[in-house]
Structures are given as C-alpha cells and as structure tokens.
XYZ file of C-alpha atoms in Angstrom:
726
model
C 0.042 0.030 0.008
C 0.984 3.510 -0.704
C 2.704 5.453 2.047
C 0.933 7.993 4.279
C 3.334 10.580 3.237
C 2.397 10.159 -0.514
C -1.319 10.214 0.460
C -0.825 13.481 2.233
C 0.971 15.040 -0.614
C -1.829 14.040 -3.028
C -4.447 15.195 -0.731
C -2.814 18.466 -0.429
C -2.110 18.808 -4.150
C 1.583 19.065 -3.762
C 2.878 15.731 -5.083
C 5.587 16.216 -7.689
C 5.040 12.959 -9.474
C 1.182 11.945 -9.200
C 1.664 9.152 -11.844
C 4.023 7.253 -9.499
C 0.983 7.080 -6.788
C -2.277 7.505 -8.856
C -3.525 5.122 -11.565
C -2.952 1.515 -11.895
C 0.197 -0.202 -10.532
C 1.227 -3.991 -10.625
C 0.622 -6.307 -7.732
C 0.669 -9.639 -9.448
C 0.117 -11.090 -12.822
C -3.820 -10.998 -12.255
C -4.103 -8.063 -10.030
C -3.344 -4.287 -10.038
C -3.458 -1.772 -7.228
C -5.815 1.204 -8.401
C -5.439 4.449 -6.536
C -7.486 7.647 -7.131
C -8.131 10.935 -5.553
C -11.820 12.016 -5.830
C -12.475 14.807 -3.250
C -16.230 14.360 -2.074
C -16.710 10.879 -3.323
C -18.509 8.647 -0.673
C -17.283 5.574 -2.509
C -15.551 4.462 -5.641
C -15.731 1.151 -7.528
C -13.459 0.160 -10.479
C -15.434 -1.078 -13.275
C -14.337 -2.559 -16.777
C -14.899 -0.652 -19.882
C -18.458 -2.109 -20.371
C -19.383 -0.876 -16.844
C -19.182 -4.116 -14.920
C -18.076 -3.864 -11.317
C -14.524 -5.263 -10.664
C -13.725 -4.266 -7.218
C -14.521 -1.586 -4.645
C -11.721 0.532 -3.481
C -10.937 1.329 0.208
C -11.138 4.828 1.488
C -7.385 5.459 2.861
C -8.220 9.261 3.478
C -11.502 10.996 4.235
C -10.396 13.797 1.882
C -10.947 11.364 -1.028
C -8.046 9.149 -1.502
C -9.025 5.487 -2.434
C -6.983 2.441 -2.991
C -7.431 -1.288 -3.571
C -6.506 -4.360 -5.417
C -8.469 -4.949 -8.634
C -8.373 -8.024 -10.950
C -6.922 -6.295 -14.032
C -4.531 -7.575 -16.520
C -1.574 -5.584 -17.945
C -2.979 -2.628 -20.109
C -6.646 -3.477 -19.433
C -8.992 -0.470 -19.612
C -10.994 0.505 -16.701
C -13.201 3.252 -15.330
C -13.984 4.709 -11.790
C -17.682 4.678 -10.584
C -18.094 7.304 -7.917
C -20.914 7.679 -5.802
C -21.233 11.260 -4.589
C -24.439 10.987 -2.753
C -27.213 8.487 -2.671
C -28.713 9.928 -5.705
C -25.642 11.205 -7.535
C -22.991 9.034 -9.239
C -20.841 9.238 -12.356
C -18.435 7.208 -14.366
C -14.878 8.586 -14.702
C -12.018 7.682 -16.829
C -8.849 7.687 -14.628
C -6.410 10.198 -16.164
C -3.639 8.337 -14.392
C -4.132 5.043 -16.271
C -2.817 6.564 -19.460
C 0.741 6.222 -20.658
C 3.156 8.922 -22.068
C 1.338 11.263 -24.300
C 4.009 13.179 -26.306
C 6.332 11.366 -28.676
C 9.946 11.360 -28.182
C 10.699 13.305 -31.405
C 8.412 16.053 -30.149
C 10.110 15.977 -26.693
C 13.558 16.390 -28.131
C 12.682 19.053 -30.640
C 11.071 21.038 -27.860
C 13.986 20.537 -25.648
C 16.335 21.899 -28.401
C 13.961 24.793 -29.183
C 13.788 23.825 -32.858
C 10.174 22.420 -33.147
C 8.624 24.263 -36.118
C 5.199 23.905 -34.979
C 5.211 23.718 -31.057
C 1.651 24.718 -31.026
C 0.735 21.245 -32.354
C 2.291 19.753 -29.106
C 1.829 22.283 -26.376
C -1.529 23.749 -25.232
C -4.786 21.965 -25.065
C -5.730 19.702 -27.841
C -9.197 18.155 -28.062
C -8.570 14.710 -29.481
C -9.336 11.000 -29.235
C -6.950 9.035 -26.991
C -7.223 5.342 -26.084
C -10.667 5.322 -27.812
C -11.969 8.351 -25.612
C -12.809 11.729 -26.484
C -11.015 14.311 -24.402
C -8.164 17.034 -24.122
C -4.460 16.590 -23.807
C -2.867 19.257 -21.988
C 0.789 20.048 -22.093
C 2.732 23.141 -20.656
C 6.433 23.951 -20.303
C 7.372 24.816 -16.896
C 10.570 23.032 -16.144
C 11.192 24.700 -12.629
C 7.851 24.065 -11.094
C 7.417 21.415 -8.448
C 3.912 20.521 -9.512
C 1.589 21.660 -12.318
C -2.180 21.063 -12.394
C -4.885 21.671 -14.805
C -7.873 23.602 -13.325
C -11.033 24.507 -15.055
C -14.748 24.573 -15.132
C -14.723 20.834 -15.344
C -13.053 20.194 -12.024
C -14.197 23.136 -9.643
C -10.911 25.005 -10.450
C -9.330 22.559 -7.828
C -5.635 22.279 -8.209
C -5.701 18.852 -6.272
C -7.938 16.829 -8.977
C -5.702 16.973 -12.011
C -1.929 17.125 -11.283
C 0.289 16.570 -14.440
C 3.162 14.513 -15.304
C 6.534 16.013 -15.893
C 8.592 14.953 -19.018
C 11.996 15.720 -17.573
C 13.803 15.770 -20.863
C 12.260 19.101 -21.881
C 10.386 20.350 -18.858
C 6.999 19.826 -20.281
C 3.986 18.647 -18.104
C 1.380 16.631 -19.634
C -2.141 15.123 -18.919
C -5.134 13.746 -20.815
C -8.537 14.293 -19.291
C -11.447 12.627 -20.909
C -14.708 14.339 -21.324
C -13.193 17.726 -21.474
C -13.723 19.254 -24.814
C -13.976 22.367 -27.144
C -15.259 25.393 -25.172
C -13.911 24.365 -21.728
C -12.332 26.965 -19.613
C -8.970 26.160 -18.123
C -5.687 27.464 -16.473
C -2.549 25.917 -15.004
C -1.855 25.951 -11.306
C 1.767 25.718 -10.341
C 3.960 25.387 -7.296
C 7.325 27.259 -7.729
C 10.710 25.674 -7.152
C 10.583 26.190 -3.416
C 6.833 24.716 -3.270
C 5.306 28.335 -3.312
C 1.745 28.708 -4.535
C 1.850 30.842 -7.881
C -1.020 32.670 -9.414
C -2.903 30.607 -11.837
C -1.657 31.091 -15.461
C -3.481 31.184 -18.842
C -2.073 28.842 -21.249
C 0.803 30.339 -23.201
C -0.191 28.262 -26.182
C -3.973 28.721 -25.502
C -5.812 29.208 -28.852
C -8.744 30.692 -27.212
C -9.484 32.965 -24.299
C -12.208 34.382 -22.054
C -13.366 38.014 -22.750
C -11.604 40.384 -20.328
C -11.826 40.819 -17.523
C -12.046 37.115 -17.191
C -8.652 35.569 -17.766
C -8.857 31.768 -18.369
C -8.020 29.957 -21.712
C -10.552 28.133 -23.668
C -9.980 24.761 -25.210
C -10.210 25.489 -28.981
C -9.697 23.399 -32.141
C -6.462 23.609 -33.834
C -7.117 25.123 -37.351
C -6.072 22.997 -40.341
C -3.583 24.698 -42.545
C -5.210 27.351 -44.739
C -5.376 27.128 -48.484
C -2.867 29.318 -50.195
C -3.941 30.842 -53.562
C -0.938 30.767 -55.897
C -1.413 34.508 -56.517
C -0.845 35.380 -52.789
C 2.958 35.452 -53.296
C 2.971 37.658 -56.250
C 0.535 40.175 -54.765
C 2.808 40.628 -51.826
C 6.012 40.856 -53.931
C 8.305 43.989 -54.205
C 7.034 44.668 -57.732
C 3.399 44.525 -56.752
C 1.272 47.538 -55.783
C 1.023 47.184 -51.970
C -1.503 49.895 -50.475
C -2.172 48.994 -46.835
C -5.269 50.026 -44.879
C -4.241 50.027 -41.205
C -7.243 49.290 -38.753
C -7.955 49.053 -35.141
C -10.975 46.474 -35.260
C -12.455 47.823 -32.191
C -12.855 51.454 -33.178
C -13.184 51.348 -36.975
C -16.864 51.350 -36.614
C -19.205 50.548 -33.673
C -22.914 49.518 -33.311
C -24.169 52.702 -31.738
C -27.666 51.377 -31.063
C -26.333 48.659 -28.927
C -24.170 50.677 -26.628
C -21.287 51.335 -28.874
C -20.316 47.742 -29.138
C -17.701 46.290 -31.212
C -18.297 44.714 -34.570
C -17.619 40.938 -34.388
C -15.516 39.248 -37.220
C -18.563 38.361 -39.413
C -19.782 41.843 -39.198
C -16.319 43.194 -39.979
C -16.201 40.932 -42.970
C -19.570 42.349 -44.156
C -18.545 46.096 -43.806
C -14.722 46.382 -43.399
C -13.716 44.140 -46.455
C -16.037 45.703 -49.163
C -15.066 49.224 -47.805
C -11.308 48.489 -48.166
C -11.854 46.988 -51.550
C -14.106 49.868 -52.722
C -11.323 52.273 -51.450
C -8.777 50.447 -53.615
C -6.599 49.223 -50.845
C -4.791 45.881 -51.622
C -4.177 44.796 -48.036
C -5.679 45.280 -44.604
C -3.404 45.593 -41.733
C -4.808 44.924 -38.237
C -3.521 46.169 -34.974
C -2.576 43.297 -32.675
C -5.511 40.972 -32.439
C -3.724 38.437 -29.971
C -5.621 38.338 -26.650
C -4.717 41.471 -24.194
C -6.193 42.382 -20.902
C -6.104 46.099 -21.319
C -8.344 47.873 -24.100
C -5.981 50.875 -23.922
C -2.877 48.947 -25.151
C -4.548 48.576 -28.537
C -3.344 45.195 -28.428
C 0.310 45.892 -28.110
C 0.480 44.297 -24.634
C -0.640 40.852 -25.393
C -1.017 37.925 -22.996
C -2.454 35.155 -25.153
C -0.296 35.308 -28.193
C -1.840 32.277 -29.775
C -5.513 33.320 -29.182
C -7.420 35.760 -31.308
C -8.941 38.208 -28.903
C -12.397 37.199 -27.729
C -13.703 40.895 -28.148
C -14.684 40.074 -31.845
C -15.604 36.400 -31.551
C -13.998 32.918 -31.498
C -10.918 31.637 -33.570
C -13.314 30.070 -36.120
C -14.871 33.515 -36.729
C -11.448 35.104 -37.231
C -10.580 32.502 -39.794
C -13.729 33.154 -41.672
C -12.811 36.913 -41.571
C -9.523 35.847 -43.188
C -11.168 33.683 -45.805
C -13.468 36.551 -46.799
C -10.658 38.912 -47.214
C -8.967 36.403 -49.550
C -12.131 35.576 -51.438
C -12.408 39.398 -52.270
C -8.716 39.627 -53.501
C -7.664 41.500 -50.236
C -4.419 40.766 -48.410
C -4.351 40.556 -44.773
C -1.386 41.630 -42.464
C -1.236 41.174 -38.608
C 0.540 43.450 -36.264
C 2.723 41.119 -34.166
C 4.436 41.898 -30.866
C 7.352 39.804 -30.089
C 9.284 42.624 -28.293
C 7.695 42.535 -24.738
C 4.724 41.296 -22.666
C 2.738 42.674 -19.810
C 3.312 41.549 -16.165
C -0.311 40.523 -15.385
C -0.224 37.792 -12.865
C -2.249 35.396 -15.155
C 0.545 35.796 -17.908
C 3.933 34.653 -18.690
C 5.879 36.683 -15.886
C 7.628 34.281 -13.667
C 5.600 31.454 -15.119
C 6.970 28.740 -13.156
C 8.364 30.733 -10.235
C 11.464 31.598 -12.114
C 12.081 34.220 -14.926
C 11.228 31.681 -17.650
C 10.265 33.681 -20.467
C 11.820 36.930 -19.428
C 15.360 38.093 -18.647
C 16.030 37.863 -14.960
C 18.145 41.097 -14.800
C 15.914 44.197 -15.083
C 18.688 45.794 -17.168
C 17.756 43.260 -19.896
C 14.200 42.050 -18.930
C 12.225 45.289 -17.943
C 11.057 47.694 -20.613
C 11.091 51.079 -19.061
C 8.887 52.797 -21.752
C 6.103 50.427 -21.455
C 6.505 48.982 -18.040
C 6.538 45.609 -19.542
C 8.802 42.482 -19.592
C 11.281 41.372 -22.343
C 11.401 37.989 -23.743
C 14.701 36.120 -22.986
C 15.835 35.239 -26.586
C 18.793 33.568 -25.101
C 16.652 30.551 -24.307
C 15.845 28.555 -27.416
C 12.533 27.567 -25.995
C 11.482 31.167 -25.844
C 12.539 31.943 -29.291
C 10.922 28.873 -30.622
C 7.502 29.892 -28.748
C 7.707 33.224 -30.912
C 8.867 31.675 -34.089
C 6.191 28.954 -33.680
C 3.510 31.675 -33.057
C 4.505 33.538 -36.231
C 4.178 30.294 -38.258
C 0.695 29.427 -36.441
C -0.820 32.889 -37.786
C 0.626 32.556 -41.220
C -0.097 28.831 -41.733
C -3.200 28.056 -39.749
C -5.168 31.209 -40.335
C -3.572 31.943 -43.834
C -2.733 35.569 -43.228
C -0.408 37.216 -45.608
C 2.167 38.739 -43.407
C 3.228 40.054 -40.005
C 4.235 43.677 -39.336
C 6.654 43.127 -36.444
C 6.347 45.709 -33.790
C 9.159 47.717 -31.960
C 12.021 45.931 -33.736
C 14.383 48.744 -32.823
C 13.693 47.960 -29.121
C 14.887 44.460 -29.626
C 17.993 45.075 -31.609
C 19.742 47.459 -29.187
C 20.530 46.657 -25.466
C 20.610 50.303 -24.607
C 17.311 51.260 -26.311
C 15.803 53.906 -24.304
C 18.249 53.357 -21.410
C 20.761 55.545 -19.781
C 24.377 54.644 -19.016
C 24.564 52.059 -16.372
C 21.009 50.743 -17.119
C 21.903 48.278 -19.796
C 24.368 45.222 -20.225
C 26.691 44.992 -23.095
C 26.676 41.922 -25.379
C 29.417 39.320 -25.069
C 31.509 41.444 -27.607
C 31.156 44.583 -25.518
C 28.803 46.263 -27.956
C 25.051 47.700 -27.798
C 23.577 45.305 -30.236
C 21.293 42.402 -28.985
C 22.974 39.530 -30.707
C 20.271 37.097 -29.624
C 17.642 39.374 -31.159
C 19.547 39.512 -34.403
C 19.818 35.764 -34.501
C 16.226 35.445 -33.597
C 15.085 37.742 -36.469
C 17.303 35.860 -38.973
C 15.910 32.510 -38.027
C 12.336 33.877 -37.910
C 12.623 35.086 -41.609
C 14.310 32.055 -42.705
C 11.741 29.701 -41.266
C 8.805 31.678 -42.804
C 10.665 31.894 -46.069
C 11.280 28.147 -46.121
C 7.850 27.042 -44.659
C 5.629 29.857 -46.057
C 7.203 31.483 -49.053
C 4.081 33.337 -49.977
C 4.160 35.337 -46.674
C 5.845 38.604 -45.898
C 7.381 40.269 -42.804
C 7.565 43.950 -42.409
C 9.740 45.611 -39.661
C 8.783 48.743 -37.622
C 12.464 49.725 -37.234
C 13.186 53.381 -36.515
C 17.050 53.315 -36.662
C 19.681 52.942 -39.224
C 20.480 49.330 -38.623
C 21.934 47.901 -41.783
C 20.185 45.340 -43.858
C 16.903 44.958 -42.224
C 15.084 44.002 -45.464
C 18.167 42.299 -46.966
C 18.461 38.517 -47.398
C 20.084 36.723 -44.512
C 22.422 35.085 -46.999
C 23.948 38.570 -47.462
C 24.104 39.459 -43.937
C 20.753 41.080 -43.557
C 17.928 40.259 -41.042
C 15.684 38.899 -43.800
C 12.471 41.104 -43.577
C 10.635 41.646 -46.861
C 9.860 45.371 -46.026
C 10.802 47.935 -43.551
C 8.718 51.056 -42.347
C 10.439 54.133 -43.527
C 10.068 56.196 -40.326
C 12.612 58.738 -41.513
C 10.286 59.732 -44.540
C 7.360 59.864 -42.117
C 8.945 62.005 -39.484
C 10.535 64.467 -42.077
C 7.424 64.515 -44.303
C 4.918 65.456 -41.549
C 7.358 68.037 -40.062
C 7.577 69.695 -43.399
C 3.889 69.603 -44.080
C 3.120 70.936 -40.454
C 5.251 74.179 -41.366
C 3.653 77.363 -42.714
C 4.064 77.192 -46.585
C 5.867 80.614 -46.093
C 8.882 78.739 -44.414
C 8.879 75.508 -46.469
C 11.329 77.053 -48.819
C 14.102 76.797 -46.076
C 13.323 73.142 -45.493
C 13.182 71.643 -48.948
C 15.739 69.108 -47.847
C 13.091 67.522 -45.429
C 11.455 66.101 -48.613
C 14.336 65.634 -50.883
C 16.603 63.862 -48.282
C 14.326 60.746 -48.199
C 15.681 59.861 -51.814
C 19.273 59.674 -50.550
C 18.378 56.364 -48.626
C 15.083 55.353 -50.495
C 16.632 52.144 -52.057
C 18.786 51.098 -49.195
C 15.850 49.020 -47.788
C 12.505 47.774 -49.347
C 10.310 50.605 -47.653
C 6.816 50.998 -46.680
C 5.729 54.570 -46.232
C 3.662 54.741 -43.044
C 1.155 57.226 -41.884
C 0.118 55.045 -39.058
C -1.978 55.064 -35.816
C 1.055 56.459 -33.788
C 0.939 59.703 -35.798
C -2.770 60.604 -34.841
C -2.919 59.920 -31.120
C -1.410 61.119 -27.872
C -1.707 64.823 -28.534
C -0.250 64.725 -31.852
C -3.380 65.774 -33.493
C -5.208 64.407 -36.534
C -3.579 64.385 -39.941
C -5.892 67.311 -40.792
C -5.241 69.371 -37.679
C -1.525 68.966 -38.186
C -1.708 71.071 -41.227
C -1.266 74.880 -41.229
C -3.610 77.501 -42.490
C -7.219 78.085 -42.640
C -9.615 75.144 -43.230
C -9.350 75.221 -46.956
C -5.489 75.208 -46.869
C -5.572 72.367 -44.168
C -7.692 70.098 -46.517
C -5.313 71.111 -49.537
C -2.219 70.238 -47.404
C -3.678 66.854 -46.661
C -4.530 66.263 -50.347
C -0.938 67.208 -51.294
C 0.608 65.098 -48.587
C -1.390 62.155 -49.880
C -0.506 62.881 -53.409
C 3.039 63.184 -52.545
C 3.032 59.805 -50.649
C 1.491 57.899 -53.481
C 4.056 59.384 -56.051
C 7.117 58.721 -53.730
C 8.899 55.305 -54.097
C 7.700 52.766 -51.657
C 4.683 50.739 -50.486
C 1.803 52.739 -48.849
C 0.167 52.496 -45.425
C -2.572 54.751 -44.219
C -4.259 54.530 -40.806
C -8.172 54.607 -40.788
C -9.757 57.846 -40.615
C -7.102 59.381 -42.458
C -8.586 58.600 -45.760
C -11.544 61.050 -45.065
C -9.449 63.599 -42.957
C -10.901 62.710 -39.464
C -10.825 66.005 -37.463
C -10.243 64.645 -33.977
C -7.573 62.456 -32.731
C -8.049 58.756 -32.902
C -9.706 57.265 -29.733
C -9.590 53.535 -29.363
C -12.869 53.640 -27.381
C -15.091 55.407 -30.144
C -16.016 54.784 -33.717
C -14.456 56.691 -36.373
C -16.473 59.765 -37.212
C -18.254 58.507 -40.241
C -20.915 61.383 -40.328
C -18.118 63.618 -41.481
C -18.505 62.149 -45.038
C -21.664 64.307 -45.192
C -19.325 67.261 -45.698
C -18.042 67.457 -49.276
C -14.546 68.443 -48.146
C -14.068 65.113 -46.203
C -15.937 63.021 -48.930
C -13.459 64.741 -51.363
C -10.388 63.496 -49.450
C -12.007 59.943 -49.462
C -12.649 60.233 -53.343
C -8.875 61.296 -53.611
C -7.633 58.255 -51.623
C -9.777 56.030 -53.705
C -8.457 57.340 -56.902
C -4.787 57.465 -55.780
C -4.993 53.696 -54.998
C -6.548 53.045 -58.351
C -3.861 55.099 -59.934
C -1.113 53.445 -57.939
C -2.427 50.000 -58.934
C -3.091 50.771 -62.587
C 0.070 52.490 -63.421
C 3.087 50.110 -63.286
C 5.549 52.843 -63.211
C 4.196 53.689 -59.683
C 4.814 50.416 -58.094
C 6.929 48.039 -60.391
C 10.361 49.449 -59.339
C 9.221 50.743 -55.985
C 12.317 49.257 -54.124
C 14.966 49.847 -56.802
C 16.790 53.151 -57.821
C 15.939 52.433 -61.548
C 12.370 53.271 -60.803
C 12.995 56.888 -59.906
C 14.552 60.007 -61.572
C 14.657 63.584 -60.146
C 13.505 66.289 -62.573
C 13.616 69.172 -60.064
C 14.480 69.101 -56.421
C 16.364 72.531 -55.853
C 13.480 74.881 -56.562
C 13.170 75.731 -52.852
C 12.162 79.224 -53.589
C 8.862 77.958 -54.918
C 8.685 74.829 -52.760
C 8.258 72.766 -55.964
C 9.409 69.168 -56.438
C 9.162 67.128 -59.596
C 10.367 63.651 -60.423
C 9.826 60.781 -62.694
C 8.628 57.296 -61.768
C 9.626 54.539 -64.129
C 8.605 50.917 -64.503
C 10.132 48.232 -66.697
C 11.128 48.926 -70.293
C 7.689 48.801 -71.875
C 5.783 50.731 -69.185
C 5.112 54.323 -69.718
C 6.851 56.624 -67.123
C 4.803 58.919 -64.836
C 5.740 62.346 -63.739
C 5.046 63.678 -60.417
C 5.041 67.397 -59.802
C 4.248 69.057 -56.451
C 3.523 72.516 -55.381
C 3.805 72.937 -51.682
C 2.704 76.524 -51.531
C -0.867 78.098 -51.715
C 0.231 79.977 -54.791
C -0.773 79.114 -58.397
C 2.306 78.496 -60.578
C 1.286 79.532 -64.094
C 3.575 78.304 -67.016
C 5.678 76.448 -64.744
C 8.415 74.691 -66.814
C 10.050 71.435 -66.031
C 12.568 69.322 -68.093
C 11.350 66.011 -69.091
C 13.306 62.784 -70.037
C 11.317 61.939 -73.152
C 9.519 63.941 -75.921
C 5.792 63.445 -76.429
C 2.453 64.145 -75.188
C 1.797 64.069 -71.426
C -1.678 63.585 -70.111
C -2.562 64.687 -66.568
C -4.014 61.428 -64.841
C -4.729 63.144 -61.470
C -4.599 66.502 -59.790
C -5.156 66.623 -56.033
C -6.669 70.075 -56.666
C -9.649 68.639 -58.853
C -13.008 69.887 -57.590
C -14.122 66.191 -57.074
C -11.518 66.174 -54.135
C -12.642 69.613 -52.761
C -10.001 71.415 -54.585
C -10.166 74.604 -56.722
C -10.452 72.596 -59.976
C -7.237 74.205 -61.486
C -6.079 71.326 -63.785
C -4.057 71.003 -66.932
C -5.732 70.476 -70.282
C -7.471 67.141 -70.472
C -6.148 66.458 -74.017
C -2.547 66.513 -72.701
C 0.276 68.714 -73.044
C 3.111 68.321 -75.727
C 6.688 68.551 -74.719
C 8.684 71.307 -76.310
C 12.181 71.295 -77.699
C 13.213 73.821 -75.177
C 16.139 72.757 -73.202
C 15.448 72.904 -69.364
C 17.159 71.567 -66.319
C 19.670 69.718 -68.239
C 17.166 67.998 -70.508
C 16.410 68.714 -74.079
C 12.622 68.580 -73.894
C 10.456 70.336 -71.450
C 6.731 70.792 -70.395
C 4.906 73.912 -69.493
C 2.452 73.359 -66.711
C -0.059 75.013 -64.461
C 0.443 73.972 -60.939
C -2.436 74.446 -58.664
C -1.984 75.599 -55.047
C -0.839 73.029 -52.553
C -1.230 70.367 -55.155
C 0.324 67.318 -56.618
C -0.003 66.443 -60.360
C 0.470 63.024 -61.929
C 1.198 63.004 -65.796
C 1.864 60.063 -68.000
C 3.607 59.956 -71.246
C 1.637 58.632 -74.259
C 3.547 56.939 -76.911
C-alpha cells in the first residue's frame, strides 16, 4: 500500500509525481493496485470498459483518497464509478491510467527549441486517446514542483488533475477524458520552493475568455489554410501594396447597442468591402492576440496564440481571413514579440522563475512600457515566438506580419541611460540574440511559407533590415520608412511661407530610399497622444488644411515605397483617434471630407493601374529627379519609371498656396503628357485648377539639363500626376 506521506502530498495537491502514486500499478500477474483521489466521493468502484464492477476501493483518507487491489491484466482499460451522494453518481475515466502522451521526437525538438510547430504539441488539444474523447494538456514549466490543470470541469481545484513531468524537456502533460471544445482552463503551479503561484492562462492557448476574465478556452487547432498561388505575387516587391491600417475595435461601432464592437463576421460584411471599394490591396490589423487592457490597443498581449475574444472565437476570425482572400484583399497582422505585460495570469515568472523574461531588469524590463522582455537567449522562448508566427501565417492563412518595435529588440541600450543596460558578449550595444532570432524567424517563414511577408517597424539605421540573411541582412521583406514619415510630417506642418527653407526635409528621403524595401507609413502612432489628426497637423485656414492633406497624400503615392494609411486618414478625420470610439463617419456628409475619400480611392486606383508607380518601388532604376532644388517655390518634380515597356509617370508637387502659371520642367522623353490626376480637382474639394484634359506636348526647349520640357499649371498646394503617351 502507498505510504501516508504520499497520500498526504496527493490530498494537499503538492505531489511532484502524481503518476507514481495514482492510477494502476502492478501487484501480481492478475491484480493491479488502483489508486485515485476524488474529493467528495462517498465510495469508488472500479469497473471494466463495459461498466461491470470489478472491485470496490478502500477509502484511505477521508479527503477522497481511495486504493485497492483490482483483478486487471496489464494494459486493461477500466473506469471509476464514483458515488457522490445516494442519488448522484458518475463514471470517470482515470487520467492516471494512460501512458506517455508526447512522442520522443516532439520531446527532443522542444528541448532543443527547434520545433517548427510547437503549437501542435503544447497547449490544449481536443482529441481521441485510447478510444476516448477528451483533451490533452501540455505546458512548459521546467522549474515548477507541481503543475495542475484547473477549469470549469473540476471546480478549479488544483488537487484533482496534477500533471506528469517529461523531464527531458520540462513539459508537463495530462489527458482528461470528457473535456472538450469550449472548456475554460488554467494551469496551477507550485514554484521551485513549493510556493503557490498565481494561476496562469495557457501560453499556447488558442482561445481565451473575454476580459476581465482571464482563463484559456479549449479551441480546435485550425487546419493549414489554403494558399492561393497568386498570394505570393501580390505581396512581392514589384506589386502594388497599399495597406489600410485598422484597429478593429474602433473602426466602426454599433451605436444602437451601446457602442459595441463589430464581430468578425460583421467586419467581414462591412470592412472588407469598404477597403476593396477604396482600392486598398491589403488590410493591416493592430494586434489581435488576446490582451487584458483595451487601452494597449493590443500591443501588450497575454494570449499570443489566441485571437481576442472581443470580436468572436478563433473560427470566426478564420472566416474573416477567408472573406478577405475571397475578395482579393491581403491581410497583415501586427505582431508583438518585443515585450509582454506583467499581469499575474500571464507569462511573468511563469514557473516561479524568470522563464520567459530576462531575470536582470537591465535586460528584462522595458522602461517605456512597464513590460517584460522575452529572453531570446533561451531557445525555447525563441521557438515559442517563431512558432507563433508560423501559426498565424499557416493556420489562419494571413499574408504577413508587421513586427512591432524591432528597434527596441535590436539594441540593448534602447531607451536606457548609461549603467541601465548590459553590453553583449563582444562589449557592444547590439542585441546579438535578437539579431539571431530575426534571422531565424525570417528563414523559417521563407522556407515554410514562401508566400508570406514580414514587415519591420524599425526606426534606426540598422543595416540590412530588409536584405536576405544570406547577405548578412535580417531577412525582412519590408521595413517601415520612419525617416520619411517624420521628415514629411514635419515639413507639412510648417507654414508654407517657411517651407522654402526646409526643402531638404522632402528631398533627403531619396538619398536612402533604396537602401531598404520601404513601406511609407502614416500610421496610428501619428494621430494619437496629443499629436493631432492628420488634418489638424496642417497649417492655414480650413481650405488650406484640406489642400495640404491632399498634397501630402499625393506626394506619398508618388514617392517610391509601398503605402500604409491609418483608418480615418482616408477622409480627414478631425479629432484624434480614440480607441474607445468609432471613427466619425458622419463627416462624410461634408463634401470636403468626402473629397479626401474620393482622392484616396483614386490614388489607390492610379497606384495599382500604372506600373511605373509600383513595379520598381524598391530599386533606384524606378526613380529620377526632374527638379528638387527649386526651394524658392517649394516645388518638387520627379519621374517614376517601370520596366522597359511601361510608360513613365511624372509627379509634380507645389507645396505653396500660390498658383504657378506656365511652370516649366525638363522631361526625359519627348511626347504628349496627359494629366492622370490632380489633387486640386474639384472632385476632391479643390479649386479645380487642372491642366488640359487632352494632354500637353513637350517642347524642344532645353531645361534643367534635358532637351525637352513641359509647361504646366501648378495648382495651389497640389500634386499632379502625368503619364507619357507613346
């Protein structure tokens, strides 16, 4: 019989190896000792798989520990019949009769931190095991003394379902029959010194309760999504990529129901057709992984594998992705591997040690956001993150990941004063583990999901962010051009009277425009926290403010680089973005706001239809200055070029409120140039001062070092697009 010490540890929920005590253990060739712990049971009988009684167990402890010999052969299935009261009984599968659950190959890949799909092994998986429907739970907690599954199926009682430790990799496992899709659960742990820890949500949980509740939800593992062969080409450097950045919780709300969020199906019915009508090629969603605090906008995620319950379950999100793709719209997710919040139910000190985060606050604490930093020196932690990237791209079929706060990961001294950071092994400031992580991340994605893209939000001059790893780069496909964004918005915020002294703010971006594969972002960060909306950043009276917005958007679409525009900017939202409110759609009743919306729609159409505006977006061969030194008149002119047979497009910008009559520019080719779009068109709320619709013939009058020139009318605060007709 088992010792009193072992019984006491089981009854207290503190036994480190419950499988050595509970379950079925040999007594003789014909008998096994069966032991179970069922708090509240008045009696327990062991039955065979058909329900026939084999033997009653003896109560060894009034708290619910039972033990006794049972006529069972080796490997024979059995069940436990528990009598709870005279009128209440149930038949229970004994979780402790099952053998090892995880295969050796998975165990060793997890131990090495090289499992490409750790989400297939860890977490909660509803499946059939030994002929029974149930859920296999597995969690990495190598330093815990004991880990239990608790949930709405066991009264959240940590004594009832302690797990088995696979010491080779520090993973705990348990199969519980009868637990299925929709069950709520957490992990209850004892730390290395036997201390009780806060109950944790599952790091690999694929579903989560709606905040403020914090449990994980057993959810089906999605099958790999179908990949349309056209998806890769639509994400490529030579393709038009125009991204509409959206916060799903505040794009639009149902006002008649207390300003509630739209769910995924409602967003599919409204957001997807809107983005298509506006001509965008891709949606980009602010982080949708589960997060406890609405005000973080998703940038402080707890459940990295769980689509937030705010908008529906994981199946609903997958339907949303499918609707995007069925409509020809790509989908990019904002992804946050840089840090995580310290909420008690999350990853912080998960097993009583600094498991996921660096232990030293000089490495593991993010001062800007009061969050914790992933310890990328641990291969298991890096694998957790890389597996998560694969999960979203493969199992939901999203087109790409925009990786948040890359600069904060690349530098150990990021936002730290001297003495607040630890140099790397070579004495430098670069985070060598993060550099290795990004290279492996992009190599894995490139090998496993070649259609998908990664986009780095990286605000420094770190070299080779979007260069192949084979050439020493980090391997991202694109990088946000933060320099262009900062310089351009600073320029546009100036009174036009003084712009002539800051022409370099615009021209400088072309010095480095082809060092990386850039995305030009006017993102959520630029219209919040007191920065003002895009419209209110602009100088002048209301007419000039709208004209400046139109000029900025025209310049952005003419400039080399893929495009990104945050929601609300496409119709000149007046107030700052507020995550707790819908966009101000009523503004579209005003023709000035409707005009901005018309302009963005037409710019997207122009960008997509004219290869010269996108085919060579990321190479110097696609750009040629025509005039960048007329600072006196704040005029810029350049030529966008495609491949050999594609007509070049001229882009001419006037950043003053003055009309420039008979303004001459040199052009690279003779012929007739037709104006495709003027941001001053009356359709957009402008003055309607455009060039002749039939086109303008070049003249054999040398100008600006070219043999041919054009004479144009430049409307006030405007951008003109002209194409050469053969």
